[in-house]
Amino acid sequence: QIKNFSSQADMGAVEWLVTMREGLANCEKYPNDLLKVHYEALVENPSEILAEILSFCQLPEDSTLLQYAQRTVRLTPPKPPVILHPAIAKPFNDTMNQLGYETRKSQ
């Protein structure tokens, strides 16, 4: 079924799903080597999250990076929910839940 998807939303959901599942699997496999960062946390507190990222990567503090993030990192306005193909909706929502996001029950 996935091979026959023509909707950009469905195809994008498949790419996102494969990427996120691989990332989650690698976080479990290499817990000391990967740092999971939620974009919302970066937007909410760029100083703290960037400090955490730089420390994790064993890099020095970087005021230029912090200034850039404070100028550019923003949440986007919410968009209407997208209805996904039934073949991808449940795995997509399951992965969203694994990442700590709530999902709509109607998909």
PDB file of N, CA and C in Angstrom:
ATOM      1  N   GLN A   1       0.818  -1.201   0.000  1.00  0.00           N
ATOM      2  CA  GLN A   1       0.000   0.000   0.000  1.00  0.00           C
ATOM      3  C   GLN A   1       0.862   1.265   0.000  1.00  0.00           C
ATOM      4  N   ILE A   2       1.922   1.250   0.796  1.00  0.00           N
ATOM      5  CA  ILE A   2       2.771   2.438   0.917  1.00  0.00           C
ATOM      6  C   ILE A   2       3.400   2.796  -0.427  1.00  0.00           C
ATOM      7  N   LYS A   3       3.750   1.806  -1.230  1.00  0.00           N
ATOM      8  CA  LYS A   3       4.344   2.068  -2.543  1.00  0.00           C
ATOM      9  C   LYS A   3       3.418   2.890  -3.425  1.00  0.00           C
ATOM     10  N   ASN A   4       2.127   2.771  -3.201  1.00  0.00           N
ATOM     11  CA  ASN A   4       1.151   3.434  -4.058  1.00  0.00           C
ATOM     12  C   ASN A   4       0.683   4.787  -3.506  1.00  0.00           C
ATOM     13  N   PHE A   5       1.254   5.236  -2.420  1.00  0.00           N
ATOM     14  CA  PHE A   5       0.851   6.540  -1.881  1.00  0.00           C
ATOM     15  C   PHE A   5       1.147   7.629  -2.906  1.00  0.00           C
ATOM     16  N   SER A   6       0.203   8.549  -3.076  1.00  0.00           N
ATOM     17  CA  SER A   6       0.427   9.698  -3.948  1.00  0.00           C
ATOM     18  C   SER A   6       0.291  11.014  -3.181  1.00  0.00           C
ATOM     19  N   SER A   7      -0.281  10.963  -1.994  1.00  0.00           N
ATOM     20  CA  SER A   7      -0.438  12.157  -1.165  1.00  0.00           C
ATOM     21  C   SER A   7       0.905  12.557  -0.559  1.00  0.00           C
ATOM     22  N   GLN A   8       1.245  13.845  -0.688  1.00  0.00           N
ATOM     23  CA  GLN A   8       2.495  14.344  -0.094  1.00  0.00           C
ATOM     24  C   GLN A   8       2.492  14.139   1.420  1.00  0.00           C
ATOM     25  N   ALA A   9       1.334  14.304   2.053  1.00  0.00           N
ATOM     26  CA  ALA A   9       1.245  14.116   3.505  1.00  0.00           C
ATOM     27  C   ALA A   9       1.541  12.670   3.886  1.00  0.00           C
ATOM     28  N   ASP A  10       0.979  11.724   3.154  1.00  0.00           N
ATOM     29  CA  ASP A  10       1.225  10.312   3.448  1.00  0.00           C
ATOM     30  C   ASP A  10       2.682   9.942   3.213  1.00  0.00           C
ATOM     31  N   MET A  11       3.241  10.406   2.093  1.00  0.00           N
ATOM     32  CA  MET A  11       4.644  10.094   1.788  1.00  0.00           C
ATOM     33  C   MET A  11       5.576  10.738   2.824  1.00  0.00           C
ATOM     34  N   GLY A  12       5.266  11.970   3.217  1.00  0.00           N
ATOM     35  CA  GLY A  12       6.064  12.639   4.247  1.00  0.00           C
ATOM     36  C   GLY A  12       5.956  11.928   5.585  1.00  0.00           C
ATOM     37  N   ALA A  13       4.763  11.427   5.901  1.00  0.00           N
ATOM     38  CA  ALA A  13       4.563  10.703   7.148  1.00  0.00           C
ATOM     39  C   ALA A  13       5.391   9.416   7.169  1.00  0.00           C
ATOM     40  N   VAL A  14       5.478   8.744   6.023  1.00  0.00           N
ATOM     41  CA  VAL A  14       6.292   7.529   5.944  1.00  0.00           C
ATOM     42  C   VAL A  14       7.760   7.865   6.187  1.00  0.00           C
ATOM     43  N   GLU A  15       8.264   8.903   5.542  1.00  0.00           N
ATOM     44  CA  GLU A  15       9.666   9.306   5.737  1.00  0.00           C
ATOM     45  C   GLU A  15       9.925   9.681   7.190  1.00  0.00           C
ATOM     46  N   TRP A  16       9.010  10.461   7.769  1.00  0.00           N
ATOM     47  CA  TRP A  16       9.154  10.872   9.169  1.00  0.00           C
ATOM     48  C   TRP A  16       9.145   9.644  10.073  1.00  0.00           C
ATOM     49  N   LEU A  17       8.216   8.722   9.814  1.00  0.00           N
ATOM     50  CA  LEU A  17       8.073   7.530  10.635  1.00  0.00           C
ATOM     51  C   LEU A  17       9.338   6.677  10.615  1.00  0.00           C
ATOM     52  N   VAL A  18       9.878   6.444   9.434  1.00  0.00           N
ATOM     53  CA  VAL A  18      11.101   5.643   9.310  1.00  0.00           C
ATOM     54  C   VAL A  18      12.254   6.328  10.059  1.00  0.00           C
ATOM     55  N   THR A  19      12.373   7.633   9.884  1.00  0.00           N
ATOM     56  CA  THR A  19      13.455   8.379  10.530  1.00  0.00           C
ATOM     57  C   THR A  19      13.327   8.367  12.047  1.00  0.00           C
ATOM     58  N   MET A  20      12.121   8.639  12.554  1.00  0.00           N
ATOM     59  CA  MET A  20      11.915   8.686  14.002  1.00  0.00           C
ATOM     60  C   MET A  20      12.099   7.317  14.640  1.00  0.00           C
ATOM     61  N   ARG A  21      11.612   6.282  13.995  1.00  0.00           N
ATOM     62  CA  ARG A  21      11.780   4.935  14.558  1.00  0.00           C
ATOM     63  C   ARG A  21      13.248   4.530  14.600  1.00  0.00           C
ATOM     64  N   GLU A  22      13.978   4.903  13.574  1.00  0.00           N
ATOM     65  CA  GLU A  22      15.424   4.612  13.575  1.00  0.00           C
ATOM     66  C   GLU A  22      16.106   5.399  14.697  1.00  0.00           C
ATOM     67  N   GLY A  23      15.720   6.655  14.845  1.00  0.00           N
ATOM     68  CA  GLY A  23      16.286   7.461  15.924  1.00  0.00           C
ATOM     69  C   GLY A  23      15.968   6.893  17.294  1.00  0.00           C
ATOM     70  N   LEU A  24      14.728   6.488  17.515  1.00  0.00           N
ATOM     71  CA  LEU A  24      14.344   5.891  18.799  1.00  0.00           C
ATOM     72  C   LEU A  24      15.105   4.591  19.059  1.00  0.00           C
ATOM     73  N   ALA A  25      15.237   3.772  18.021  1.00  0.00           N
ATOM     74  CA  ALA A  25      15.979   2.520  18.172  1.00  0.00           C
ATOM     75  C   ALA A  25      17.434   2.792  18.528  1.00  0.00           C
ATOM     76  N   ASN A  26      18.032   3.785  17.883  1.00  0.00           N
ATOM     77  CA  ASN A  26      19.427   4.125  18.188  1.00  0.00           C
ATOM     78  C   ASN A  26      19.573   4.731  19.573  1.00  0.00           C
ATOM     79  N   CYS A  27      18.574   5.486  20.037  1.00  0.00           N
ATOM     80  CA  CYS A  27      18.606   6.029  21.405  1.00  0.00           C
ATOM     81  C   CYS A  27      18.615   4.897  22.425  1.00  0.00           C
ATOM     82  N   GLU A  28      17.860   3.837  22.147  1.00  0.00           N
ATOM     83  CA  GLU A  28      17.858   2.677  23.044  1.00  0.00           C
ATOM     84  C   GLU A  28      19.160   1.896  22.953  1.00  0.00           C
ATOM     85  N   LYS A  29      19.661   1.751  21.748  1.00  0.00           N
ATOM     86  CA  LYS A  29      20.877   0.957  21.519  1.00  0.00           C
ATOM     87  C   LYS A  29      22.128   1.670  22.029  1.00  0.00           C
ATOM     88  N   TYR A  30      22.160   2.992  21.875  1.00  0.00           N
ATOM     89  CA  TYR A  30      23.332   3.787  22.260  1.00  0.00           C
ATOM     90  C   TYR A  30      22.918   4.936  23.186  1.00  0.00           C
ATOM     91  N   PRO A  31      22.399   4.632  24.362  1.00  0.00           N
ATOM     92  CA  PRO A  31      21.847   5.691  25.221  1.00  0.00           C
ATOM     93  C   PRO A  31      22.868   6.748  25.646  1.00  0.00           C
ATOM     94  N   ASN A  32      24.118   6.406  25.686  1.00  0.00           N
ATOM     95  CA  ASN A  32      25.136   7.373  26.105  1.00  0.00           C
ATOM     96  C   ASN A  32      25.725   8.164  24.948  1.00  0.00           C
ATOM     97  N   ASP A  33      25.341   7.790  23.731  1.00  0.00           N
ATOM     98  CA  ASP A  33      25.932   8.415  22.552  1.00  0.00           C
ATOM     99  C   ASP A  33      24.997   9.347  21.803  1.00  0.00           C
ATOM    100  N   LEU A  34      23.723   9.347  22.171  1.00  0.00           N
ATOM    101  CA  LEU A  34      22.738  10.181  21.490  1.00  0.00           C
ATOM    102  C   LEU A  34      21.967  11.008  22.505  1.00  0.00           C
ATOM    103  N   LEU A  35      21.626  12.205  22.111  1.00  0.00           N
ATOM    104  CA  LEU A  35      20.849  13.108  22.959  1.00  0.00           C
ATOM    105  C   LEU A  35      19.566  13.453  22.215  1.00  0.00           C
ATOM    106  N   LYS A  36      18.443  13.068  22.789  1.00  0.00           N
ATOM    107  CA  LYS A  36      17.153  13.390  22.174  1.00  0.00           C
ATOM    108  C   LYS A  36      16.750  14.785  22.634  1.00  0.00           C
ATOM    109  N   VAL A  37      16.461  15.644  21.660  1.00  0.00           N
ATOM    110  CA  VAL A  37      16.080  17.028  21.947  1.00  0.00           C
ATOM    111  C   VAL A  37      14.751  17.311  21.248  1.00  0.00           C
ATOM    112  N   HIS A  38      13.794  17.782  22.015  1.00  0.00           N
ATOM    113  CA  HIS A  38      12.518  18.197  21.418  1.00  0.00           C
ATOM    114  C   HIS A  38      12.647  19.651  20.983  1.00  0.00           C
ATOM    115  N   TYR A  39      12.211  19.914  19.765  1.00  0.00           N
ATOM    116  CA  TYR A  39      12.284  21.271  19.228  1.00  0.00           C
ATOM    117  C   TYR A  39      11.553  22.258  20.126  1.00  0.00           C
ATOM    118  N   GLU A  40      10.424  21.834  20.679  1.00  0.00           N
ATOM    119  CA  GLU A  40       9.648  22.714  21.558  1.00  0.00           C
ATOM    120  C   GLU A  40      10.459  23.139  22.776  1.00  0.00           C
ATOM    121  N   ALA A  41      11.267  22.242  23.304  1.00  0.00           N
ATOM    122  CA  ALA A  41      12.120  22.577  24.442  1.00  0.00           C
ATOM    123  C   ALA A  41      13.184  23.594  24.033  1.00  0.00           C
ATOM    124  N   LEU A  42      13.726  23.427  22.834  1.00  0.00           N
ATOM    125  CA  LEU A  42      14.716  24.378  22.322  1.00  0.00           C
ATOM    126  C   LEU A  42      14.108  25.762  22.171  1.00  0.00           C
ATOM    127  N   VAL A  43      12.874  25.823  21.655  1.00  0.00           N
ATOM    128  CA  VAL A  43      12.189  27.103  21.476  1.00  0.00           C
ATOM    129  C   VAL A  43      11.904  27.747  22.834  1.00  0.00           C
ATOM    130  N   GLU A  44      11.454  26.927  23.770  1.00  0.00           N
ATOM    131  CA  GLU A  44      11.071  27.437  25.082  1.00  0.00           C
ATOM    132  C   GLU A  44      12.261  27.939  25.886  1.00  0.00           C
ATOM    133  N   ASN A  45      13.383  27.260  25.787  1.00  0.00           N
ATOM    134  CA  ASN A  45      14.541  27.638  26.577  1.00  0.00           C
ATOM    135  C   ASN A  45      15.834  27.388  25.790  1.00  0.00           C
ATOM    136  N   PRO A  46      16.106  28.232  24.791  1.00  0.00           N
ATOM    137  CA  PRO A  46      17.283  27.981  23.947  1.00  0.00           C
ATOM    138  C   PRO A  46      18.604  27.988  24.712  1.00  0.00           C
ATOM    139  N   SER A  47      18.736  28.838  25.702  1.00  0.00           N
ATOM    140  CA  SER A  47      20.003  28.896  26.448  1.00  0.00           C
ATOM    141  C   SER A  47      20.303  27.565  27.124  1.00  0.00           C
ATOM    142  N   GLU A  48      19.314  27.047  27.821  1.00  0.00           N
ATOM    143  CA  GLU A  48      19.509  25.799  28.565  1.00  0.00           C
ATOM    144  C   GLU A  48      19.710  24.608  27.633  1.00  0.00           C
ATOM    145  N   ILE A  49      18.896  24.518  26.609  1.00  0.00           N
ATOM    146  CA  ILE A  49      18.970  23.364  25.708  1.00  0.00           C
ATOM    147  C   ILE A  49      20.254  23.392  24.885  1.00  0.00           C
ATOM    148  N   LEU A  50      20.645  24.559  24.383  1.00  0.00           N
ATOM    149  CA  LEU A  50      21.909  24.642  23.636  1.00  0.00           C
ATOM    150  C   LEU A  50      23.097  24.329  24.532  1.00  0.00           C
ATOM    151  N   ALA A  51      23.047  24.780  25.770  1.00  0.00           N
ATOM    152  CA  ALA A  51      24.127  24.446  26.715  1.00  0.00           C
ATOM    153  C   ALA A  51      24.202  22.933  26.913  1.00  0.00           C
ATOM    154  N   GLU A  52      23.041  22.297  27.010  1.00  0.00           N
ATOM    155  CA  GLU A  52      22.993  20.843  27.164  1.00  0.00           C
ATOM    156  C   GLU A  52      23.562  20.145  25.930  1.00  0.00           C
ATOM    157  N   ILE A  53      23.189  20.624  24.743  1.00  0.00           N
ATOM    158  CA  ILE A  53      23.680  20.031  23.499  1.00  0.00           C
ATOM    159  C   ILE A  53      25.196  20.193  23.389  1.00  0.00           C
ATOM    160  N   LEU A  54      25.681  21.408  23.638  1.00  0.00           N
ATOM    161  CA  LEU A  54      27.121  21.658  23.532  1.00  0.00           C
ATOM    162  C   LEU A  54      27.900  20.834  24.550  1.00  0.00           C
ATOM    163  N   SER A  55      27.391  20.741  25.759  1.00  0.00           N
ATOM    164  CA  SER A  55      28.040  19.929  26.782  1.00  0.00           C
ATOM    165  C   SER A  55      28.073  18.462  26.363  1.00  0.00           C
ATOM    166  N   PHE A  56      26.953  17.962  25.872  1.00  0.00           N
ATOM    167  CA  PHE A  56      26.876  16.573  25.436  1.00  0.00           C
ATOM    168  C   PHE A  56      27.903  16.292  24.340  1.00  0.00           C
ATOM    169  N   CYS A  57      28.074  17.254  23.432  1.00  0.00           N
ATOM    170  CA  CYS A  57      29.025  17.106  22.321  1.00  0.00           C
ATOM    171  C   CYS A  57      30.450  17.483  22.714  1.00  0.00           C
ATOM    172  N   GLN A  58      30.622  17.856  23.977  1.00  0.00           N
ATOM    173  CA  GLN A  58      31.924  18.271  24.503  1.00  0.00           C
ATOM    174  C   GLN A  58      32.493  19.446  23.710  1.00  0.00           C
ATOM    175  N   LEU A  59      31.610  20.408  23.449  1.00  0.00           N
ATOM    176  CA  LEU A  59      31.991  21.630  22.739  1.00  0.00           C
ATOM    177  C   LEU A  59      31.894  22.813  23.692  1.00  0.00           C
ATOM    178  N   PRO A  60      32.700  23.841  23.474  1.00  0.00           N
ATOM    179  CA  PRO A  60      32.637  25.015  24.353  1.00  0.00           C
ATOM    180  C   PRO A  60      31.354  25.817  24.128  1.00  0.00           C
ATOM    181  N   GLU A  61      30.990  26.602  25.130  1.00  0.00           N
ATOM    182  CA  GLU A  61      29.847  27.498  24.972  1.00  0.00           C
ATOM    183  C   GLU A  61      30.094  28.401  23.780  1.00  0.00           C
ATOM    184  N   ASP A  62      29.014  28.789  23.112  1.00  0.00           N
ATOM    185  CA  ASP A  62      29.133  29.594  21.898  1.00  0.00           C
ATOM    186  C   ASP A  62      28.051  30.669  21.912  1.00  0.00           C
ATOM    187  N   SER A  63      28.442  31.892  22.255  1.00  0.00           N
ATOM    188  CA  SER A  63      27.459  32.981  22.357  1.00  0.00           C
ATOM    189  C   SER A  63      26.861  33.333  20.992  1.00  0.00           C
ATOM    190  N   THR A  64      27.628  33.165  19.925  1.00  0.00           N
ATOM    191  CA  THR A  64      27.105  33.447  18.589  1.00  0.00           C
ATOM    192  C   THR A  64      25.981  32.477  18.249  1.00  0.00           C
ATOM    193  N   LEU A  65      26.163  31.216  18.570  1.00  0.00           N
ATOM    194  CA  LEU A  65      25.131  30.211  18.325  1.00  0.00           C
ATOM    195  C   LEU A  65      23.883  30.526  19.153  1.00  0.00           C
ATOM    196  N   LEU A  66      24.071  30.881  20.392  1.00  0.00           N
ATOM    197  CA  LEU A  66      22.940  31.211  21.250  1.00  0.00           C
ATOM    198  C   LEU A  66      22.186  32.431  20.708  1.00  0.00           C
ATOM    199  N   GLN A  67      22.897  33.449  20.311  1.00  0.00           N
ATOM    200  CA  GLN A  67      22.254  34.650  19.756  1.00  0.00           C
ATOM    201  C   GLN A  67      21.492  34.306  18.478  1.00  0.00           C
ATOM    202  N   TYR A  68      22.083  33.471  17.642  1.00  0.00           N
ATOM    203  CA  TYR A  68      21.414  33.058  16.421  1.00  0.00           C
ATOM    204  C   TYR A  68      20.122  32.298  16.744  1.00  0.00           C
ATOM    205  N   ALA A  69      20.209  31.373  17.679  1.00  0.00           N
ATOM    206  CA  ALA A  69      19.026  30.586  18.056  1.00  0.00           C
ATOM    207  C   ALA A  69      17.937  31.478  18.631  1.00  0.00           C
ATOM    208  N   GLN A  70      18.312  32.421  19.452  1.00  0.00           N
ATOM    209  CA  GLN A  70      17.316  33.310  20.056  1.00  0.00           C
ATOM    210  C   GLN A  70      16.620  34.168  19.000  1.00  0.00           C
ATOM    211  N   ARG A  71      17.298  34.463  17.911  1.00  0.00           N
ATOM    212  CA  ARG A  71      16.700  35.261  16.832  1.00  0.00           C
ATOM    213  C   ARG A  71      15.857  34.424  15.886  1.00  0.00           C
ATOM    214  N   THR A  72      16.190  33.153  15.706  1.00  0.00           N
ATOM    215  CA  THR A  72      15.580  32.396  14.621  1.00  0.00           C
ATOM    216  C   THR A  72      14.672  31.244  15.036  1.00  0.00           C
ATOM    217  N   VAL A  73      14.882  30.664  16.183  1.00  0.00           N
ATOM    218  CA  VAL A  73      14.116  29.487  16.583  1.00  0.00           C
ATOM    219  C   VAL A  73      12.750  29.925  17.088  1.00  0.00           C
ATOM    220  N   ARG A  74      11.711  29.495  16.382  1.00  0.00           N
ATOM    221  CA  ARG A  74      10.339  29.864  16.726  1.00  0.00           C
ATOM    222  C   ARG A  74       9.410  28.682  16.482  1.00  0.00           C
ATOM    223  N   LEU A  75       8.368  28.600  17.284  1.00  0.00           N
ATOM    224  CA  LEU A  75       7.318  27.630  17.003  1.00  0.00           C
ATOM    225  C   LEU A  75       6.499  28.133  15.824  1.00  0.00           C
ATOM    226  N   THR A  76       6.066  27.232  15.009  1.00  0.00           N
ATOM    227  CA  THR A  76       5.191  27.618  13.908  1.00  0.00           C
ATOM    228  C   THR A  76       3.746  27.567  14.392  1.00  0.00           C
ATOM    229  N   PRO A  77       2.890  28.385  13.812  1.00  0.00           N
ATOM    230  CA  PRO A  77       1.479  28.337  14.209  1.00  0.00           C
ATOM    231  C   PRO A  77       0.894  26.954  13.927  1.00  0.00           C
ATOM    232  N   PRO A  78      -0.017  26.508  14.779  1.00  0.00           N
ATOM    233  CA  PRO A  78      -0.626  25.193  14.536  1.00  0.00           C
ATOM    234  C   PRO A  78      -1.345  25.156  13.193  1.00  0.00           C
ATOM    235  N   LYS A  79      -1.283  24.011  12.572  1.00  0.00           N
ATOM    236  CA  LYS A  79      -1.960  23.810  11.297  1.00  0.00           C
ATOM    237  C   LYS A  79      -3.092  22.812  11.525  1.00  0.00           C
ATOM    238  N   PRO A  80      -4.071  22.823  10.651  1.00  0.00           N
ATOM    239  CA  PRO A  80      -5.148  21.831  10.794  1.00  0.00           C
ATOM    240  C   PRO A  80      -4.574  20.418  10.721  1.00  0.00           C
ATOM    241  N   PRO A  81      -5.122  19.494  11.478  1.00  0.00           N
ATOM    242  CA  PRO A  81      -4.631  18.108  11.425  1.00  0.00           C
ATOM    243  C   PRO A  81      -4.778  17.528  10.019  1.00  0.00           C
ATOM    244  N   VAL A  82      -3.851  16.680   9.667  1.00  0.00           N
ATOM    245  CA  VAL A  82      -3.864  16.019   8.367  1.00  0.00           C
ATOM    246  C   VAL A  82      -4.428  14.619   8.578  1.00  0.00           C
ATOM    247  N   ILE A  83      -5.307  14.222   7.698  1.00  0.00           N
ATOM    248  CA  ILE A  83      -5.839  12.860   7.745  1.00  0.00           C
ATOM    249  C   ILE A  83      -4.906  11.973   6.923  1.00  0.00           C
ATOM    250  N   LEU A  84      -4.312  11.012   7.588  1.00  0.00           N
ATOM    251  CA  LEU A  84      -3.376  10.112   6.918  1.00  0.00           C
ATOM    252  C   LEU A  84      -4.079   8.847   6.455  1.00  0.00           C
ATOM    253  N   HIS A  85      -3.480   8.218   5.458  1.00  0.00           N
ATOM    254  CA  HIS A  85      -3.964   6.939   4.963  1.00  0.00           C
ATOM    255  C   HIS A  85      -4.023   5.958   6.142  1.00  0.00           C
ATOM    256  N   PRO A  86      -5.054   5.123   6.210  1.00  0.00           N
ATOM    257  CA  PRO A  86      -5.174   4.185   7.326  1.00  0.00           C
ATOM    258  C   PRO A  86      -3.960   3.266   7.509  1.00  0.00           C
ATOM    259  N   ALA A  87      -3.251   2.969   6.441  1.00  0.00           N
ATOM    260  CA  ALA A  87      -2.080   2.089   6.547  1.00  0.00           C
ATOM    261  C   ALA A  87      -0.941   2.734   7.326  1.00  0.00           C
ATOM    262  N   ILE A  88      -0.913   4.064   7.405  1.00  0.00           N
ATOM    263  CA  ILE A  88       0.187   4.753   8.080  1.00  0.00           C
ATOM    264  C   ILE A  88      -0.271   5.481   9.341  1.00  0.00           C
ATOM    265  N   ALA A  89      -1.573   5.734   9.495  1.00  0.00           N
ATOM    266  CA  ALA A  89      -2.074   6.543  10.610  1.00  0.00           C
ATOM    267  C   ALA A  89      -1.731   5.950  11.970  1.00  0.00           C
ATOM    268  N   LYS A  90      -1.998   4.654  12.185  1.00  0.00           N
ATOM    269  CA  LYS A  90      -1.733   4.065  13.497  1.00  0.00           C
ATOM    270  C   LYS A  90      -0.235   4.027  13.809  1.00  0.00           C
ATOM    271  N   PRO A  91       0.620   3.539  12.903  1.00  0.00           N
ATOM    272  CA  PRO A  91       2.057   3.567  13.214  1.00  0.00           C
ATOM    273  C   PRO A  91       2.571   4.989  13.458  1.00  0.00           C
ATOM    274  N   PHE A  92       2.037   5.955  12.714  1.00  0.00           N
ATOM    275  CA  PHE A  92       2.432   7.354  12.900  1.00  0.00           C
ATOM    276  C   PHE A  92       2.062   7.816  14.307  1.00  0.00           C
ATOM    277  N   ASN A  93       0.810   7.569  14.702  1.00  0.00           N
ATOM    278  CA  ASN A  93       0.355   7.987  16.031  1.00  0.00           C
ATOM    279  C   ASN A  93       1.094   7.253  17.142  1.00  0.00           C
ATOM    280  N   ASP A  94       1.364   5.975  16.947  1.00  0.00           N
ATOM    281  CA  ASP A  94       2.116   5.216  17.949  1.00  0.00           C
ATOM    282  C   ASP A  94       3.502   5.819  18.157  1.00  0.00           C
ATOM    283  N   THR A  95       4.141   6.202  17.067  1.00  0.00           N
ATOM    284  CA  THR A  95       5.471   6.802  17.165  1.00  0.00           C
ATOM    285  C   THR A  95       5.407   8.180  17.809  1.00  0.00           C
ATOM    286  N   MET A  96       4.385   8.956  17.452  1.00  0.00           N
ATOM    287  CA  MET A  96       4.196  10.256  18.113  1.00  0.00           C
ATOM    288  C   MET A  96       4.071  10.062  19.622  1.00  0.00           C
ATOM    289  N   ASN A  97       3.303   9.066  20.038  1.00  0.00           N
ATOM    290  CA  ASN A  97       3.138   8.787  21.466  1.00  0.00           C
ATOM    291  C   ASN A  97       4.457   8.367  22.109  1.00  0.00           C
ATOM    292  N   GLN A  98       5.249   7.558  21.409  1.00  0.00           N
ATOM    293  CA  GLN A  98       6.561   7.158  21.923  1.00  0.00           C
ATOM    294  C   GLN A  98       7.455   8.372  22.156  1.00  0.00           C
ATOM    295  N   LEU A  99       7.294   9.373  21.319  1.00  0.00           N
ATOM    296  CA  LEU A  99       8.093  10.592  21.429  1.00  0.00           C
ATOM    297  C   LEU A  99       7.538  11.564  22.468  1.00  0.00           C
ATOM    298  N   GLY A 100       6.395  11.226  23.050  1.00  0.00           N
ATOM    299  CA  GLY A 100       5.832  12.065  24.100  1.00  0.00           C
ATOM    300  C   GLY A 100       4.775  13.045  23.639  1.00  0.00           C
ATOM    301  N   TYR A 101       4.267  12.879  22.423  1.00  0.00           N
ATOM    302  CA  TYR A 101       3.241  13.778  21.897  1.00  0.00           C
ATOM    303  C   TYR A 101       1.885  13.103  21.961  1.00  0.00           C
ATOM    304  N   GLU A 102       0.870  13.891  22.220  1.00  0.00           N
ATOM    305  CA  GLU A 102      -0.497  13.380  22.184  1.00  0.00           C
ATOM    306  C   GLU A 102      -0.967  13.349  20.737  1.00  0.00           C
ATOM    307  N   THR A 103      -1.835  12.405  20.439  1.00  0.00           N
ATOM    308  CA  THR A 103      -2.371  12.313  19.083  1.00  0.00           C
ATOM    309  C   THR A 103      -3.882  12.277  19.128  1.00  0.00           C
ATOM    310  N   ARG A 104      -4.458  12.581  17.985  1.00  0.00           N
ATOM    311  CA  ARG A 104      -5.910  12.514  17.865  1.00  0.00           C
ATOM    312  C   ARG A 104      -6.348  11.064  17.763  1.00  0.00           C
ATOM    313  N   LYS A 105      -7.469  10.761  18.336  1.00  0.00           N
ATOM    314  CA  LYS A 105      -7.982   9.389  18.305  1.00  0.00           C
ATOM    315  C   LYS A 105      -8.641   9.054  16.972  1.00  0.00           C
ATOM    316  N   SER A 106      -8.995  10.054  16.175  1.00  0.00           N
ATOM    317  CA  SER A 106      -9.768   9.804  14.964  1.00  0.00           C
ATOM    318  C   SER A 106      -8.929   9.260  13.809  1.00  0.00           C
ATOM    319  N   GLN A 107      -7.627   9.219  13.933  1.00  0.00           N
ATOM    320  CA  GLN A 107      -6.813   8.713  12.814  1.00  0.00           C
ATOM    321  C   GLN A 107      -6.576   7.246  12.948  1.00  0.00           C
TER     322      GLN A 107
END
